[in-house]
XYZ file of C-alpha atoms in Angstrom:
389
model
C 41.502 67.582 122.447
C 45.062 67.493 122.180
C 47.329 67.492 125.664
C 51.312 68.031 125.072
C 53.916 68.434 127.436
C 56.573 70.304 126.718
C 59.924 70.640 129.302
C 63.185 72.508 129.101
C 65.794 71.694 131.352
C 68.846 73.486 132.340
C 70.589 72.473 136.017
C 69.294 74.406 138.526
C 65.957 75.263 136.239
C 63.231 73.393 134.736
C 60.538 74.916 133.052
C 57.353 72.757 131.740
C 54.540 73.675 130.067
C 51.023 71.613 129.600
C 49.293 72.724 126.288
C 45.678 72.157 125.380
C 45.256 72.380 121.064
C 48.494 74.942 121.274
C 46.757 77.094 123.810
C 49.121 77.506 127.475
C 46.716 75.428 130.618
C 49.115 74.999 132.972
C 53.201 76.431 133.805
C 55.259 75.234 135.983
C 58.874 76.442 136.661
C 61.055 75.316 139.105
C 64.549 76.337 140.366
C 66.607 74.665 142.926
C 67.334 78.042 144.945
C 63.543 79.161 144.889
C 61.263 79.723 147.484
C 59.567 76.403 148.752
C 56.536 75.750 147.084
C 53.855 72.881 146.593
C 55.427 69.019 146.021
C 58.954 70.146 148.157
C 60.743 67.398 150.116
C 62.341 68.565 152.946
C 63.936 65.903 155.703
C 62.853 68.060 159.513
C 63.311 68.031 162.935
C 59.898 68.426 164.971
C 60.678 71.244 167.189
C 57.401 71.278 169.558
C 53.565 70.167 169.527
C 50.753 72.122 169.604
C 47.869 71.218 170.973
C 45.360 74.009 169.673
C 46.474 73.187 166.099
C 46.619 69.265 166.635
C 50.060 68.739 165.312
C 53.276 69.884 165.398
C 55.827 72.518 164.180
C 58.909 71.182 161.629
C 61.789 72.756 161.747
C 62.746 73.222 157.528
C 65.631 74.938 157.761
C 63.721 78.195 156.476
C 62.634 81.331 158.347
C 60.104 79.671 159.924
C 58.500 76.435 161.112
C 56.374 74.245 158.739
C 52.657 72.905 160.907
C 52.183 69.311 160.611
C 48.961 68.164 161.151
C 48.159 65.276 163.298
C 45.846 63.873 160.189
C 48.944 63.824 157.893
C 51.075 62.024 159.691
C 49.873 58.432 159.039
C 52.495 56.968 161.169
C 51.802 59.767 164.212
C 53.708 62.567 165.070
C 57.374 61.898 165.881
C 58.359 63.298 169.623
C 60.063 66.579 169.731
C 63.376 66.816 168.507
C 62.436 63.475 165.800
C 62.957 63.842 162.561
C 60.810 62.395 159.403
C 60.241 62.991 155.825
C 57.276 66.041 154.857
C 56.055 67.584 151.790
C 54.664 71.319 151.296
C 50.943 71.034 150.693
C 50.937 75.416 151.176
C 53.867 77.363 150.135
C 55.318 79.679 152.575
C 54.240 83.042 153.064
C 55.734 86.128 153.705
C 53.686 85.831 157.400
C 53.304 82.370 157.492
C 55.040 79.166 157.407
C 54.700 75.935 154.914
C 51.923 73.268 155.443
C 53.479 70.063 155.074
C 52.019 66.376 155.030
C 53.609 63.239 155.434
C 51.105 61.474 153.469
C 52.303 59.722 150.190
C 55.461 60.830 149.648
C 56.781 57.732 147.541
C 60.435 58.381 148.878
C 63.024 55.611 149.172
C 64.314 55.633 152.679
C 67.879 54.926 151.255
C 67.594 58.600 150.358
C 67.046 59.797 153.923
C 70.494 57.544 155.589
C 73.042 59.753 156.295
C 71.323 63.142 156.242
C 71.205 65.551 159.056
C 68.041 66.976 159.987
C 66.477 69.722 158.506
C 67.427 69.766 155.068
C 65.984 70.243 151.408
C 65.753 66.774 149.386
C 66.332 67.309 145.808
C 63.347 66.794 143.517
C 64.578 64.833 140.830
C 62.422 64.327 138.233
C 59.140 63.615 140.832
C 57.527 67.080 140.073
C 57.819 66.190 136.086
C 56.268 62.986 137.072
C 53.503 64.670 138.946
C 52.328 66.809 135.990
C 53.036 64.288 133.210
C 50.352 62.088 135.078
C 47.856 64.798 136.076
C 47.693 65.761 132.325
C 47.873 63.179 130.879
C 49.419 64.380 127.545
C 49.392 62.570 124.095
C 52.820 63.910 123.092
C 56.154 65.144 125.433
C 58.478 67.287 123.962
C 61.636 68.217 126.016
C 65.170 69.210 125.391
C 66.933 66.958 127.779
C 67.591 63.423 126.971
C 67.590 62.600 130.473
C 64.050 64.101 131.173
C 62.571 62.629 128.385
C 63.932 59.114 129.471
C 62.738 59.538 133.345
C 59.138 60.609 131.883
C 59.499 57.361 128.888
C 58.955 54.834 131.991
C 55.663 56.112 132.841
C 55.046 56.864 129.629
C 52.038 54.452 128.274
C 50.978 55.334 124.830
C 52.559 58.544 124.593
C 54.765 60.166 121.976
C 58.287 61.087 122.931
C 60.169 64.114 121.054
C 63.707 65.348 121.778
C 63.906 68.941 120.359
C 67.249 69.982 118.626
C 65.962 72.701 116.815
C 67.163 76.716 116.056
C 65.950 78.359 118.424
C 65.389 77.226 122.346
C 62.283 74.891 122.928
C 59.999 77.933 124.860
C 61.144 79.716 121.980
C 60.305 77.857 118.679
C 56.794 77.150 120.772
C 55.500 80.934 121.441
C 56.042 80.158 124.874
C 58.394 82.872 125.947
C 56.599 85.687 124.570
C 53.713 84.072 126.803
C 55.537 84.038 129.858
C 56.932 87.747 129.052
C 53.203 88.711 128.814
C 52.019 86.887 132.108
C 54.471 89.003 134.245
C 52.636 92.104 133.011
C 49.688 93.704 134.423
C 46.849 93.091 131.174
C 45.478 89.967 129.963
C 43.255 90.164 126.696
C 39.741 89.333 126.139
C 37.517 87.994 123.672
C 35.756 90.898 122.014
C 38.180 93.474 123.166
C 38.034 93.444 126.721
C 40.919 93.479 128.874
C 41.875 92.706 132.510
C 44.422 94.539 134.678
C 46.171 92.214 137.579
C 48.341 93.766 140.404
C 49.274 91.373 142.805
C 50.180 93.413 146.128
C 51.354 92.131 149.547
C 47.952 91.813 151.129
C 45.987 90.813 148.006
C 45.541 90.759 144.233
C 43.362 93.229 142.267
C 41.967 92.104 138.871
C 40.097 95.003 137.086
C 37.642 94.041 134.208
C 37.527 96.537 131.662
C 34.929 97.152 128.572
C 38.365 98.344 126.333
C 36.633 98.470 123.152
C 34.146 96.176 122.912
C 31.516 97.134 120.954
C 28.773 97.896 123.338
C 25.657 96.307 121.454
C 22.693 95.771 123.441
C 22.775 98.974 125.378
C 25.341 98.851 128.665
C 23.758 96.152 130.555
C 24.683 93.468 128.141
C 27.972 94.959 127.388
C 28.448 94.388 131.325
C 27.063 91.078 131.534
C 28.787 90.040 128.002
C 32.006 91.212 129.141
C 32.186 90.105 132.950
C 31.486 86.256 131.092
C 33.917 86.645 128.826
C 36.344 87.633 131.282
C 35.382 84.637 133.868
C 37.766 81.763 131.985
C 40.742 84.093 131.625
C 40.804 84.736 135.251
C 40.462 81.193 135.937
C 43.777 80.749 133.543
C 45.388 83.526 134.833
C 45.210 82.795 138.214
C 46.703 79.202 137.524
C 49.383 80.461 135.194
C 50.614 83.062 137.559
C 49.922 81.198 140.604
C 48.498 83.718 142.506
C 47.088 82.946 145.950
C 45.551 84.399 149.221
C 42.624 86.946 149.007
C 41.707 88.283 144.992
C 39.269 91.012 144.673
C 38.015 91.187 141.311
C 35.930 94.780 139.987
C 33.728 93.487 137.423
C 31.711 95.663 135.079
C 28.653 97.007 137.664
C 25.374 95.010 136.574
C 22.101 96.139 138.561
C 20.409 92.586 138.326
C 20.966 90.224 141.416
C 20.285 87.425 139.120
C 23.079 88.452 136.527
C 25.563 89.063 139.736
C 24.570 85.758 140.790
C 25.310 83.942 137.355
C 29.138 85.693 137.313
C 29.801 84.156 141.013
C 28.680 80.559 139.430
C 30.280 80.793 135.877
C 33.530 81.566 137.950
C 32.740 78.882 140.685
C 32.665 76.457 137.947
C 35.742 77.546 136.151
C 38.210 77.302 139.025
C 36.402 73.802 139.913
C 39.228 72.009 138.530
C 41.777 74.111 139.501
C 44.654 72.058 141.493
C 44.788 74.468 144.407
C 41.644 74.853 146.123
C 39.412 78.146 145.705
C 36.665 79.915 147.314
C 34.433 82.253 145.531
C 32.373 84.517 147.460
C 29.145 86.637 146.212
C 29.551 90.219 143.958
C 28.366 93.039 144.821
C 26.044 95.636 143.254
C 29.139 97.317 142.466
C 30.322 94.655 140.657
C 33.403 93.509 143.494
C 33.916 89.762 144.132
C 36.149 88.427 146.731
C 37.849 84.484 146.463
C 40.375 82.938 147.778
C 42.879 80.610 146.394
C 45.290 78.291 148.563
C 49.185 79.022 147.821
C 50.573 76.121 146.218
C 53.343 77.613 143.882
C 55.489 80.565 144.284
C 53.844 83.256 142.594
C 55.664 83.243 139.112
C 56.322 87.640 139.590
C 57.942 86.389 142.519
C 59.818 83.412 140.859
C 61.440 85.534 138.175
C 61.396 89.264 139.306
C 62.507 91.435 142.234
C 61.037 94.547 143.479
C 62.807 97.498 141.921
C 61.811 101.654 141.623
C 60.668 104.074 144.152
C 59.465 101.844 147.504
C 59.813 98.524 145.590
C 56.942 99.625 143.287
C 57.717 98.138 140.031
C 59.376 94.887 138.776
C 62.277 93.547 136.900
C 63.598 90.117 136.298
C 66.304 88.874 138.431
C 70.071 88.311 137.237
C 69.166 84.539 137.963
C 66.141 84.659 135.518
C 68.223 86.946 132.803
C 71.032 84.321 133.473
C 68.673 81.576 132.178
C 67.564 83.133 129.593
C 70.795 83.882 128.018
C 71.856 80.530 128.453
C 69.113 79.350 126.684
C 69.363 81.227 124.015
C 73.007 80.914 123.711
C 72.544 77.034 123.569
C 70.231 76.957 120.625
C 71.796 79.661 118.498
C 75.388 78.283 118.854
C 74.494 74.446 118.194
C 75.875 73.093 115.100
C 77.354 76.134 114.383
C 81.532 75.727 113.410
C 82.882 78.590 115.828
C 85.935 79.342 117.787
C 84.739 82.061 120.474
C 81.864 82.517 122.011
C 80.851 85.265 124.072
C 78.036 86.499 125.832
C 77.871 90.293 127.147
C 75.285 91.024 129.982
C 74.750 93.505 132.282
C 77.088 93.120 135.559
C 74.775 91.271 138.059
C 73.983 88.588 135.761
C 77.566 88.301 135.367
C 77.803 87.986 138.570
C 75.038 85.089 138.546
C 76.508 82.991 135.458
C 80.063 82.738 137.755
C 78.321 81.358 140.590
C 74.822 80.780 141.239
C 74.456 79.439 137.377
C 77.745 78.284 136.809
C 76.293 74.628 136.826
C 74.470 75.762 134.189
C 76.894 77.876 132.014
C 79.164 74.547 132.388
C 76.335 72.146 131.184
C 75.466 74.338 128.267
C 79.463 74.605 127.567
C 79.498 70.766 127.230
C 76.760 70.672 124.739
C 78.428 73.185 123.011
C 81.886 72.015 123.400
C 83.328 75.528 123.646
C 83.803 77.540 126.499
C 81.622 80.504 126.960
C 83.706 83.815 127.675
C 81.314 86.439 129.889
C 81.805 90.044 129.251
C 80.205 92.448 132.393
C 78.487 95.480 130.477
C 76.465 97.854 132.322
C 75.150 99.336 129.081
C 73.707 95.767 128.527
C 69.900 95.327 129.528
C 69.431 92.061 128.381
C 72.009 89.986 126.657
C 74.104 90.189 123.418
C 75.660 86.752 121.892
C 78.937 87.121 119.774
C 79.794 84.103 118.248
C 83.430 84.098 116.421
């Protein structure tokens, strides 16, 4: 089996994907103004113990408290109003606060002198690190020098590529259209099945459905064909969208206890190496399971869309995420390309976003351009247009 690692890089952004013979295992994206999630430094202040929880509460400098455990603090728990070092273990909820751990955090105390407690400590290029080693991968392709050099000193026998191509990395890979597909509701199946996902504030629904598979065997065996084939992709799906808490899944009804009893363990074993522990429960006779899965990451819907039509019903990206994405594909269309203008019309908001939020970004794609990149506001723009001139 072949294991590659492929990472693009913009400041603020870095998106990396582990691929298994060409097919998407594992994506990770992370942006510096996101939502704490798994592997997160953070320098705190311990606010107060508790004694029913045997630890204490951080103060993060986020809406609410992380809960230190007493077991992963290694050196004991600082008195209140200490500081120390943590890491998320659990993401923040929306009713909950971060898990954190001051286990292994492989941080230079140099990094801490100076800082006033609590604060966010940047990343770097640990998170990169953390993947590259946990996959393992025979080739890394990325499109920042940088990167690729941080990831070349732990590299071992392991192929380094800097891409320079056409079109932007996720691009000339299939990868976009992937990710474009993973914030929709269906996933395909072998045969012809299909699955419907809807994450919603108190849980996520996954519906199994027969689509147009061909039925042989009579309806039992469609059922039990169909609920196995749909077992892996929810174990991929669930780890490509990150999706957490409590997931009911309505598999195809099956009237034997014994075939029930075979989905439960084919999807026991398929989320057995999943990096964020889950829990799967029995299914019933009318074919519902319940699991569980422990937040790590922020929920990639979450990441890159907002809530938008009647009561926050449906989903659009974010002027950050359609910020990116222009960028990105401004960068690799414009390279090595004799021009004198360049200008990028997008709708107002991500306007808005490329002057400040993404202006780091705008600038570092400017300098590998060496042009300036004129914005245009357009409310009749949806996406983004690129005029070069």
């Amino acid at each position: 089996m072949t294991v590659e690692l492929v990472v693009s890089a913009l400041p603020g952004e870095l998106r990396a994907a582990v691929l298994r013979d060409d097919v998407l295992q594992d994506l990770v994206i992370l942006r510096d103004d996101a939502a704490p999630q798994a592997g997160d430094l953070f320098f705190g202040r311990v606010q107060r113990f508790d004694k029913g929880l045997d630890g204490a509460f951080v103060d993060l400098g986020l809406e609410r408290p992380g809960l230190l455990a007493s077991r992963d603090a290694p050196d004991g728990l600082p008195p209140e109003g200490g500081t120390l070092a943590v890491k998320v273990v659990r993401a923040p909820a929306a009713d909950k606060g971060a898990r954190v751990s001051a286990k292994t955090l492989d941080l230079d105390p140099a990094v801490l002198k100076g800082l006033t407690a609590p604060t966010r400590l940047p990343a770097g290029a640990a998170p990169l690190k953390a993947l590259f080693a946990a996959s393992r991968p025979q080739q890394v392709v990325a499109d920042d020098a940088a990167l690729l050099r941080a990831l070349k000193s732990d590299g071992g026998d392991c192929n380094f590529l800097l891409h320079s191509g056409a079109l932007a990395l996720f691009e000339a890979r299939g990868l976009e259209e992937t990710v474009e597909q993973l914030l929709g509701p269906r996933a395909e199946l072998p045969g012809g099945g299909f699955l419907l996902i809807e994450p919603g504030q108190t849980l996520t629904a996954i519906d199994v459905n027969a689509g147009r598979h061909d039925g042989r065997g009579g309806q039992a065996a469609q059922a039990r064909e169909v609920n196995l084939a749909a077992v892996p992709v929810i174990a991929r799906q669930l780890r490509l969208r990150a999706l957490s808490g409590l997931i009911v899944v309505d598999f195809l009804a099956m009237k034997g206890p014994e075939d029930r009893k075979a989905i439960a363990a084919a999807l026991r074993k398929a989320v057995a190496d999943d990096p964020e522990p889950c829990q799967v429960f029995g299914i019933s006779p009318s074919g519902l399971l319940e699991m569980t899965r422990r937040r790590g990451r922020v929920p990639l819907h979450e990441l890159l869309c907002r809530p938008c039509g009647l009561a926050g019903s449906g989903r659009e990206k974010t002027p950050e995420t359609l910020a990116y994405e222009a960028l990105r594909h401004t960068a690799a269309e414009a390279l090595g390309k004799v021009v004198t203008t360049i200008t990028l019309r997008v709708a107002p908001a991500t306007a808005v976003a490329l002057e400040g939020p993404q202006a780091a970004a705008r600038s570092a794609v400017e300098r590998r351009l060496g042009r300036a990149i004129e914005i245009a506001g357009d409310p009749l723009v949806a996406g983004h247009e690129l005029v070069l001139g």
